[in-house]
Amino acid sequence: MLQLYQSTLRSRLLLGTARYPSPAVLSAAVRSAGVEVVTVALRREAAGERAGQGFWSLIRALNVRVLPNTAGCHSVKEAVTTAHMAREVFGTTWVKLEVIGEDDTLQPDVFGLTEAARILCAEGFEVFPYTTEDLVVAEHLLAAGCRVLMPWGAPIGSGRGLNNLFALKALRAHFPDVPLIIDAGLGVPSQAAQALELGFDAVLVNTAVAQAADPVQMAAAFARAVEAGAAARAAGPIEPRDFAAPSTPVIGTAFRP
């Protein structure tokens, strides 16, 4: 089971809702994956438009928990304002906090992120910060009041998987009791399984599912991969070795003198 703030979840896969071919495909993918949480980007320019109401109705009909995000925000003020709007629209104190600092890689602005997290946590939000794998930044986010961290695996939409294994392993080891969710960069289910095998608590996937040739099938594949990775972690994988270790004992076997 996955504990995120005061909520307990069965699924360790979170799914984004952007860039699907159609609303019907999105709905089918969410159901195929069996996820309990979906992320939704609330854009200020669309919050009050009638065109957006059908989408919000579709999301509510999925009967899943909504994690609004501040995607596209580049400043503290913009992110905080968007979070307030999301709380009103969706009636939730959860917010996936994004403050983008660089447009080519969509790397988080960790200084603005920490400041926005401090403001929102003080206002009663339960913040899920999209961050890097930096240990010092993680410390500051936790000190600001965050109880969950969402480090990137690779740049958003890149499909490159877990780019910095050393830093991600260090992050996991340094914060053993903090829920860590790999957010961004996963391209195939095996990368999600790898994240869970490393001890991460969950993964958030959007582009890899939404832009697949068959999003519904890919969503199901990610769900199975996450389950496999979590089960493998719980089973206790063997440590890598530099030399071979025979799987069949040689003691008692016939040999030629």
GROMACS .gro file of C-alpha atoms in nm:
model
  257
    1MET     CA    1   0.000   0.000   0.000
    2LEU     CA    2   0.112   0.354  -0.076
    3GLN     CA    3   0.066   0.627   0.185
    4LEU     CA    4   0.055   0.983   0.045
    5TYR     CA    5  -0.023   1.235   0.315
    6GLN     CA    6  -0.345   1.104   0.473
    7SER     CA    7  -0.448   0.885   0.178
    8THR     CA    8  -0.372   0.515   0.134
    9LEU     CA    9  -0.357   0.385  -0.222
   10ARG     CA   10  -0.328   0.039  -0.374
   11SER     CA   11  -0.181   0.143  -0.707
   12ARG     CA   12   0.174   0.275  -0.730
   13LEU     CA   13   0.113   0.419  -1.076
   14LEU     CA   14  -0.007   0.775  -1.126
   15LEU     CA   15  -0.121   0.880  -1.471
   16GLY     CA   16  -0.114   1.216  -1.645
   17THR     CA   17  -0.410   1.326  -1.855
   18ALA     CA   18  -0.249   1.540  -2.128
   19ARG     CA   19  -0.189   1.471  -2.499
   20TYR     CA   20  -0.421   1.171  -2.544
   21PRO     CA   21  -0.575   1.123  -2.891
   22SER     CA   22  -0.927   1.163  -2.751
   23PRO     CA   23  -1.120   1.177  -2.423
   24ALA     CA   24  -1.242   0.822  -2.485
   25VAL     CA   25  -0.885   0.693  -2.513
   26LEU     CA   26  -0.791   0.877  -2.194
   27SER     CA   27  -1.081   0.719  -2.005
   28ALA     CA   28  -0.997   0.373  -2.135
   29ALA     CA   29  -0.629   0.413  -2.046
   30VAL     CA   30  -0.707   0.519  -1.689
   31ARG     CA   31  -0.936   0.223  -1.641
   32SER     CA   32  -0.693  -0.016  -1.808
   33ALA     CA   33  -0.414   0.090  -1.572
   34GLY     CA   34  -0.633   0.072  -1.263
   35VAL     CA   35  -0.483   0.393  -1.130
   36GLU     CA   36  -0.631   0.581  -0.837
   37VAL     CA   37  -0.468   0.919  -0.899
   38VAL     CA   38  -0.450   1.128  -1.216
   39THR     CA   39  -0.278   1.461  -1.265
   40VAL     CA   40  -0.453   1.751  -1.431
   41ALA     CA   41  -0.291   2.076  -1.544
   42LEU     CA   42  -0.509   2.374  -1.461
   43ARG     CA   43  -0.435   2.661  -1.697
   44ARG     CA   44  -0.556   3.001  -1.594
   45GLU     CA   45  -0.683   3.085  -1.939
   46ALA     CA   46  -0.906   2.776  -1.948
   47ALA     CA   47  -1.030   2.762  -1.592
   48GLY     CA   48  -1.357   2.942  -1.660
   49GLU     CA   49  -1.419   2.850  -2.021
   50ARG     CA   50  -1.708   2.627  -2.120
   51ALA     CA   51  -1.473   2.425  -2.337
   52GLY     CA   52  -1.297   2.306  -2.024
   53GLN     CA   53  -1.609   2.195  -1.842
   54GLY     CA   54  -1.648   1.878  -2.048
   55PHE     CA   55  -1.295   1.776  -1.961
   56TRP     CA   56  -1.346   1.834  -1.589
   57SER     CA   57  -1.667   1.630  -1.607
   58LEU     CA   58  -1.480   1.348  -1.779
   59ILE     CA   59  -1.212   1.346  -1.509
   60ARG     CA   60  -1.469   1.339  -1.231
   61ALA     CA   61  -1.651   1.052  -1.401
   62LEU     CA   62  -1.336   0.840  -1.377
   63ASN     CA   63  -1.388   0.822  -1.000
   64VAL     CA   64  -1.020   0.873  -0.922
   65ARG     CA   65  -0.832   1.118  -0.705
   66VAL     CA   66  -0.727   1.432  -0.889
   67LEU     CA   67  -0.380   1.574  -0.835
   68PRO     CA   68  -0.389   1.921  -0.996
   69ASN     CA   69  -0.056   2.051  -1.115
   70THR     CA   70   0.091   2.391  -1.187
   71ALA     CA   71   0.242   2.287  -1.521
   72GLY     CA   72   0.370   2.575  -1.729
   73CYS     CA   73   0.429   2.808  -1.435
   74HIS     CA   74   0.763   2.991  -1.435
   75SER     CA   75   0.736   3.199  -1.120
   76VAL     CA   76   0.642   3.160  -0.757
   77LYS     CA   77   0.346   3.395  -0.791
   78GLU     CA   78   0.211   3.214  -1.096
   79ALA     CA   79   0.242   2.872  -0.930
   80VAL     CA   80   0.079   2.983  -0.606
   81THR     CA   81  -0.208   3.150  -0.792
   82THR     CA   82  -0.266   2.839  -1.003
   83ALA     CA   83  -0.266   2.621  -0.691
   84HIS     CA   84  -0.534   2.840  -0.534
   85MET     CA   85  -0.748   2.810  -0.846
   86ALA     CA   86  -0.702   2.435  -0.853
   87ARG     CA   87  -0.817   2.406  -0.493
   88GLU     CA   88  -1.136   2.590  -0.583
   89VAL     CA   89  -1.204   2.396  -0.902
   90PHE     CA   90  -1.128   2.047  -0.773
   91GLY     CA   91  -1.196   2.085  -0.403
   92THR     CA   92  -0.863   1.934  -0.299
   93THR     CA   93  -0.564   2.049  -0.099
   94TRP     CA   94  -0.336   1.827  -0.307
   95VAL     CA   95  -0.119   2.005  -0.562
   96LYS     CA   96   0.166   1.888  -0.781
   97LEU     CA   97   0.390   2.190  -0.769
   98GLU     CA   98   0.590   2.279  -1.078
   99VAL     CA   99   0.800   2.593  -1.117
  100ILE     CA  100   0.990   2.562  -1.445
  101GLY     CA  101   1.328   2.728  -1.467
  102GLU     CA  102   1.460   2.628  -1.810
  103ASP     CA  103   1.252   2.587  -2.123
  104ASP     CA  104   1.460   2.339  -2.323
  105THR     CA  105   1.481   2.074  -2.051
  106LEU     CA  106   1.184   2.191  -1.842
  107GLN     CA  107   1.414   2.160  -1.542
  108PRO     CA  108   1.257   2.284  -1.219
  109ASP     CA  109   1.362   2.618  -1.076
  110VAL     CA  110   1.451   2.470  -0.739
  111PHE     CA  111   1.478   2.812  -0.570
  112GLY     CA  112   1.133   2.921  -0.680
  113LEU     CA  113   0.999   2.571  -0.612
  114THR     CA  114   1.116   2.578  -0.251
  115GLU     CA  115   0.969   2.924  -0.194
  116ALA     CA  116   0.634   2.831  -0.349
  117ALA     CA  117   0.627   2.507  -0.146
  118ARG     CA  118   0.686   2.702   0.175
  119ILE     CA  119   0.396   2.937   0.096
  120LEU     CA  120   0.152   2.663  -0.003
  121CYS     CA  121   0.237   2.431   0.286
  122ALA     CA  122   0.178   2.718   0.528
  123GLU     CA  123  -0.164   2.769   0.366
  124GLY     CA  124  -0.267   2.408   0.424
  125PHE     CA  125  -0.184   2.257   0.085
  126GLU     CA  126  -0.044   1.906   0.063
  127VAL     CA  127   0.235   1.967  -0.184
  128PHE     CA  128   0.388   1.719  -0.429
  129PRO     CA  129   0.694   1.906  -0.562
  130TYR     CA  130   0.837   1.822  -0.903
  131THR     CA  131   1.206   1.848  -0.831
  132THR     CA  132   1.551   1.727  -0.929
  133GLU     CA  133   1.742   1.446  -0.758
  134ASP     CA  134   1.948   1.695  -0.555
  135LEU     CA  135   1.978   1.602  -0.187
  136VAL     CA  136   2.010   1.959  -0.062
  137VAL     CA  137   1.699   2.070  -0.250
  138ALA     CA  138   1.514   1.774  -0.104
  139GLU     CA  139   1.614   1.879   0.246
  140HIS     CA  140   1.483   2.230   0.185
  141LEU     CA  141   1.153   2.102   0.043
  142LEU     CA  142   1.098   1.880   0.344
  143ALA     CA  143   1.184   2.169   0.575
  144ALA     CA  144   0.926   2.379   0.387
  145GLY     CA  145   0.658   2.128   0.482
  146CYS     CA  146   0.646   1.881   0.191
  147ARG     CA  147   0.591   1.519   0.291
  148VAL     CA  148   0.627   1.371  -0.058
  149LEU     CA  149   0.898   1.435  -0.319
  150MET     CA  150   0.870   1.384  -0.695
  151PRO     CA  151   1.220   1.377  -0.846
  152TRP     CA  152   1.253   1.359  -1.223
  153GLY     CA  153   1.400   1.055  -1.392
  154ALA     CA  154   1.481   1.255  -1.703
  155PRO     CA  155   1.341   1.567  -1.875
  156ILE     CA  156   0.964   1.569  -1.923
  157GLY     CA  157   0.854   1.373  -2.228
  158SER     CA  158   1.207   1.258  -2.315
  159GLY     CA  159   1.153   0.886  -2.257
  160ARG     CA  160   1.514   0.851  -2.140
  161GLY     CA  161   1.431   0.670  -1.818
  162LEU     CA  162   1.643   0.708  -1.507
  163ASN     CA  163   1.929   0.931  -1.621
  164ASN     CA  164   2.121   0.966  -1.295
  165LEU     CA  165   2.111   0.634  -1.114
  166PHE     CA  166   2.380   0.728  -0.863
  167ALA     CA  167   2.194   1.039  -0.747
  168LEU     CA  168   1.855   0.864  -0.742
  169LYS     CA  169   1.994   0.579  -0.532
  170ALA     CA  170   2.151   0.833  -0.297
  171LEU     CA  171   1.819   1.016  -0.268
  172ARG     CA  172   1.639   0.695  -0.181
  173ALA     CA  173   1.901   0.596   0.074
  174HIS     CA  174   1.913   0.942   0.232
  175PHE     CA  175   1.535   0.967   0.282
  176PRO     CA  176   1.423   0.610   0.359
  177ASP     CA  177   1.091   0.714   0.515
  178VAL     CA  178   0.983   0.981   0.264
  179PRO     CA  179   0.751   0.875  -0.020
  180LEU     CA  180   0.945   0.929  -0.343
  181ILE     CA  181   0.766   0.927  -0.680
  182ILE     CA  182   0.961   0.928  -1.004
  183ASP     CA  183   0.804   1.201  -1.213
  184ALA     CA  184   0.896   1.265  -1.576
  185GLY     CA  185   1.118   1.100  -1.833
  186LEU     CA  186   0.999   0.739  -1.829
  187GLY     CA  187   0.952   0.594  -2.175
  188VAL     CA  188   0.884   0.221  -2.139
  189PRO     CA  189   0.744  -0.003  -1.865
  190SER     CA  190   1.081  -0.161  -1.786
  191GLN     CA  191   1.203   0.180  -1.665
  192ALA     CA  192   0.908   0.202  -1.427
  193ALA     CA  193   0.988  -0.145  -1.296
  194GLN     CA  194   1.348  -0.036  -1.244
  195ALA     CA  195   1.235   0.264  -1.038
  196LEU     CA  196   1.030   0.044  -0.808
  197GLU     CA  197   1.313  -0.209  -0.783
  198LEU     CA  198   1.539   0.075  -0.663
  199GLY     CA  199   1.294   0.140  -0.382
  200PHE     CA  200   1.097   0.432  -0.517
  201ASP     CA  201   0.738   0.426  -0.401
  202ALA     CA  202   0.557   0.507  -0.725
  203VAL     CA  203   0.592   0.656  -1.072
  204LEU     CA  204   0.399   0.918  -1.262
  205VAL     CA  205   0.369   0.863  -1.636
  206ASN     CA  206   0.203   1.074  -1.904
  207THR     CA  207   0.371   1.106  -2.244
  208ALA     CA  208   0.488   0.744  -2.264
  209VAL     CA  209   0.125   0.631  -2.237
  210ALA     CA  210  -0.061   0.913  -2.409
  211GLN     CA  211   0.164   0.917  -2.718
  212ALA     CA  212   0.200   0.541  -2.757
  213ALA     CA  213   0.051   0.378  -3.065
  214ASP     CA  214  -0.195   0.206  -2.831
  215PRO     CA  215  -0.228   0.412  -2.510
  216VAL     CA  216  -0.471   0.170  -2.350
  217GLN     CA  217  -0.239  -0.127  -2.390
  218MET     CA  218   0.061   0.079  -2.280
  219ALA     CA  219  -0.122   0.193  -1.967
  220ALA     CA  220  -0.189  -0.168  -1.873
  221ALA     CA  221   0.176  -0.256  -1.941
  222PHE     CA  222   0.298   0.019  -1.707
  223ALA     CA  223   0.059  -0.101  -1.437
  224ARG     CA  224   0.197  -0.455  -1.457
  225ALA     CA  225   0.555  -0.327  -1.461
  226VAL     CA  226   0.501  -0.123  -1.146
  227GLU     CA  227   0.353  -0.424  -0.969
  228ALA     CA  228   0.646  -0.640  -1.080
  229GLY     CA  229   0.902  -0.384  -0.966
  230ALA     CA  230   0.743  -0.343  -0.624
  231ALA     CA  231   0.719  -0.719  -0.578
  232ALA     CA  232   1.083  -0.765  -0.679
  233ARG     CA  233   1.193  -0.501  -0.428
  234ALA     CA  234   0.994  -0.667  -0.152
  235ALA     CA  235   1.141  -1.008  -0.240
  236GLY     CA  236   1.496  -0.883  -0.182
  237PRO     CA  237   1.705  -0.886  -0.502
  238ILE     CA  238   2.054  -1.035  -0.496
  239GLU     CA  239   2.349  -0.799  -0.495
  240PRO     CA  240   2.539  -0.762  -0.825
  241ARG     CA  241   2.867  -0.953  -0.839
  242ASP     CA  242   3.185  -0.903  -1.038
  243PHE     CA  243   3.231  -1.276  -1.096
  244ALA     CA  244   3.013  -1.571  -1.181
  245ALA     CA  245   2.846  -1.769  -0.904
  246PRO     CA  246   2.733  -2.120  -1.006
  247SER     CA  247   2.363  -2.178  -0.960
  248THR     CA  248   2.426  -2.552  -0.932
  249PRO     CA  249   2.655  -2.662  -0.644
  250VAL     CA  250   2.968  -2.850  -0.753
  251ILE     CA  251   3.009  -3.040  -0.426
  252GLY     CA  252   2.912  -3.403  -0.470
  253THR     CA  253   2.908  -3.396  -0.849
  254ALA     CA  254   3.110  -3.635  -1.063
  255PHE     CA  255   3.448  -3.512  -1.180
  256ARG     CA  256   3.724  -3.643  -1.398
  257PRO     CA  257   4.062  -3.695  -1.224
   0.00000   0.00000   0.00000
